[in-house]
Tab-separated table of C-alpha atoms in Angstrom:
chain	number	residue	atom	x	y	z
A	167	UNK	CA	16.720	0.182	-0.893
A	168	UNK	CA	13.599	0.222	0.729
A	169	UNK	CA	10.434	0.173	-1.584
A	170	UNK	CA	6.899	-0.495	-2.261
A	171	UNK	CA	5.613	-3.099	-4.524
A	172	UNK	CA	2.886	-3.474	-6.554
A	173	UNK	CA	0.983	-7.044	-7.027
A	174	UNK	CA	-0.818	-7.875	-10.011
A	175	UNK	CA	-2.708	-10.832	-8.584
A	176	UNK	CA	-6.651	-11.128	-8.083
A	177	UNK	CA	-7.389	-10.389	-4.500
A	178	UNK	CA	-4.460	-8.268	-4.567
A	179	UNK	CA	-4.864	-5.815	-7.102
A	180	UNK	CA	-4.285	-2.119	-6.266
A	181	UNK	CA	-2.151	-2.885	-2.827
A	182	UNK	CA	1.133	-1.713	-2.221
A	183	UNK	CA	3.792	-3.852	0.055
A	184	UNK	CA	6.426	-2.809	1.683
A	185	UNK	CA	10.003	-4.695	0.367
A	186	UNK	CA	13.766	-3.844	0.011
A	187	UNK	CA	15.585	-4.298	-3.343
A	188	UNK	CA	18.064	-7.710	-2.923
A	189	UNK	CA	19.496	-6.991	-6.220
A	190	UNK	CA	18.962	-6.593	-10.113
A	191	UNK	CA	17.814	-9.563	-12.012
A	192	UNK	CA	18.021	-9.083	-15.748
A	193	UNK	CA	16.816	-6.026	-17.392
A	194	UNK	CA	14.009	-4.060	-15.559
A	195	UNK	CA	13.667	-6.784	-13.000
A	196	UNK	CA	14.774	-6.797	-9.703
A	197	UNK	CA	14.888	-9.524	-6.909
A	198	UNK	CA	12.534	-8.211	-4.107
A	199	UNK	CA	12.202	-9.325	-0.237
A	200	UNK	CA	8.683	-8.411	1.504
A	201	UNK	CA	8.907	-7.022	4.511
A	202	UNK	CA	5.182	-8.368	5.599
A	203	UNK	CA	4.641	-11.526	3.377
A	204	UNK	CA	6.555	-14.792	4.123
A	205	UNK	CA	6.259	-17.386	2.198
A	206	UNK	CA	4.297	-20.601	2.554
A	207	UNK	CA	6.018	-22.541	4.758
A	208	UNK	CA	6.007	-19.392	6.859
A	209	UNK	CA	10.305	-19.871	7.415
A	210	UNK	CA	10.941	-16.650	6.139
A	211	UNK	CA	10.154	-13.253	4.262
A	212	UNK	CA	8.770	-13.973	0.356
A	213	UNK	CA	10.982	-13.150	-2.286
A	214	UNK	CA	10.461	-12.990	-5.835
A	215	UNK	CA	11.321	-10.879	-8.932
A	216	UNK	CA	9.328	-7.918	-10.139
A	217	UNK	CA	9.320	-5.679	-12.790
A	218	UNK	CA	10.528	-2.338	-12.261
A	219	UNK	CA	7.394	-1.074	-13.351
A	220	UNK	CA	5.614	-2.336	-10.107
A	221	UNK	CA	8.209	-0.695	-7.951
A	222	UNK	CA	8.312	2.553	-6.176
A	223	UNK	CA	9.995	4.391	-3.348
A	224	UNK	CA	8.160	4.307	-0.064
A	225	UNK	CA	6.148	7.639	-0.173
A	226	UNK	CA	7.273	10.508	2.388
A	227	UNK	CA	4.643	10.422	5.605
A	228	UNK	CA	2.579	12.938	5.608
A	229	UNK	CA	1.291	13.759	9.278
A	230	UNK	CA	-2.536	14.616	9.431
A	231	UNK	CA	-3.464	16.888	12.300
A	232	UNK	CA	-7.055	17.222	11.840
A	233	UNK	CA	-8.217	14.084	10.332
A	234	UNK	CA	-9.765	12.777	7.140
A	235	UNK	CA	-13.175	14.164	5.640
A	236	UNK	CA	-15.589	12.402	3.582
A	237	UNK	CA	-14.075	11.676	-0.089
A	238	UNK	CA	-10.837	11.961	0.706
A	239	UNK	CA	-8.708	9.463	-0.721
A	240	UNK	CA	-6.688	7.644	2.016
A	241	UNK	CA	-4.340	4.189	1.958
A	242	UNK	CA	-5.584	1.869	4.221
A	243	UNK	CA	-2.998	-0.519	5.675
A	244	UNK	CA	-4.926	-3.708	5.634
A	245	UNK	CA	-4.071	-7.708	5.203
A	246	UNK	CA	-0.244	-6.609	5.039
A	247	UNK	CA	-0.288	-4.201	2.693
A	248	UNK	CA	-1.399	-0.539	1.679
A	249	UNK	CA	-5.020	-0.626	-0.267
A	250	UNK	CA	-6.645	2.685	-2.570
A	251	UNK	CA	-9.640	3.787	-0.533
A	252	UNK	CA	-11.974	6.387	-0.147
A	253	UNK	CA	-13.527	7.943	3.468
A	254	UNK	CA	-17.032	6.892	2.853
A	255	UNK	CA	-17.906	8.341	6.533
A	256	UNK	CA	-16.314	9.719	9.442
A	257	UNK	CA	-16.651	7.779	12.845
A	258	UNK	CA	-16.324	8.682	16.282
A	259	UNK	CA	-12.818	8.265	18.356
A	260	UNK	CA	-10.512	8.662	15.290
A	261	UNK	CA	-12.405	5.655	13.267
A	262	UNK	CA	-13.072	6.447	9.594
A	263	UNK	CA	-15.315	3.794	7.296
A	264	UNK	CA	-12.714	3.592	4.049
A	265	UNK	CA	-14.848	2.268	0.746
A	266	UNK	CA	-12.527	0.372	-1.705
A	267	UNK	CA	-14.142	0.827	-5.289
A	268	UNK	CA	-12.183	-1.953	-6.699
A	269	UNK	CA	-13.879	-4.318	-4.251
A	270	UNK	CA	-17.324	-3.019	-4.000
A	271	UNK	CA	-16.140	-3.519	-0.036
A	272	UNK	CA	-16.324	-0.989	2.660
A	273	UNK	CA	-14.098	-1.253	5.940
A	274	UNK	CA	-13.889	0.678	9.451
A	275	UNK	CA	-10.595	2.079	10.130
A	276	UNK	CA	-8.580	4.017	12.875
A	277	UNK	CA	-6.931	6.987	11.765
A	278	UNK	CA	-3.230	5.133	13.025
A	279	UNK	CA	-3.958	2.596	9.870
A	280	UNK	CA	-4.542	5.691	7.268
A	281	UNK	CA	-2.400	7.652	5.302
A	282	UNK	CA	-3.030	10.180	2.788
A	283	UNK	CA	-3.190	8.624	-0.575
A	284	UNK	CA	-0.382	9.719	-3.038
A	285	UNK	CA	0.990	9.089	-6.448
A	286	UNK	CA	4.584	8.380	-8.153
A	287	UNK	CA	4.397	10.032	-11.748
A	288	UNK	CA	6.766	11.450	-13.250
A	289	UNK	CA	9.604	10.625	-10.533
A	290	UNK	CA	7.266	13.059	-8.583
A	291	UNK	CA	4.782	12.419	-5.381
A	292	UNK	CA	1.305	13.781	-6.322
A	293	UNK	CA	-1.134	14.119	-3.704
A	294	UNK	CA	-4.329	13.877	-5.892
């Protein structure tokens, strides 16, 4: 199953990677492969087990025709992974400047590395 996992690390916090369920591994774990991290030998894709709490299914696209405006909140794919952002200012030739609040870090973007930022609650996708 393909899915999106959370990582609880410093550095990290707040991005989403993409990884496909291996298998279960004891109660409310499960045995993940990343699709973008490989571990540190760089042999092969990381695995490790996470909590079913910091899983979720990969969110359905959503295509934008007219671009991103000022506030909206976007994921920025970014260092392997998809990271909470905000437009902070509209650029020319489909670049956006994304803010992360978390980081105190803003970032320029094209509009191919954005998505529209959405939640999993309730077994539900929100768009906020």
């Amino acid at each position: 199953m393909q899915v999106e996992v959370l990582i609880d690390e410093d550095g990290l916090k707040g991005a989403w990677f993409a990884a496909t369920i291996i298998e279960p591994s004891g109660e409310d774990k499960y045995l993940i492969e990343y699709k973008t991290l490989r571990n540190d030998d760089d042999t092969e894709f990381l695995r490790e087990v996470i909590a079913a709490c910091n899983i979720r299914p990969c969110p359905p696209e959503i295509i934008v025709v007219d671009g991103f405006k000022v506030w909206d909140a976007v994921d920025a794919y970014y260092n392997e992974g998809w990271w909470v952002g905000v437009i902070a200012k509209v650029l020319i030739n489909s670049n956006y400047e994304v803010s992360f609040i978390e980081y105190d870090e803003k970032t320029t973007f094209n509009l191919a590395d954005l998505r529209p930022h959405q939640e999993w609650l309730n077994g539900k996708w929100v768009v906020p």
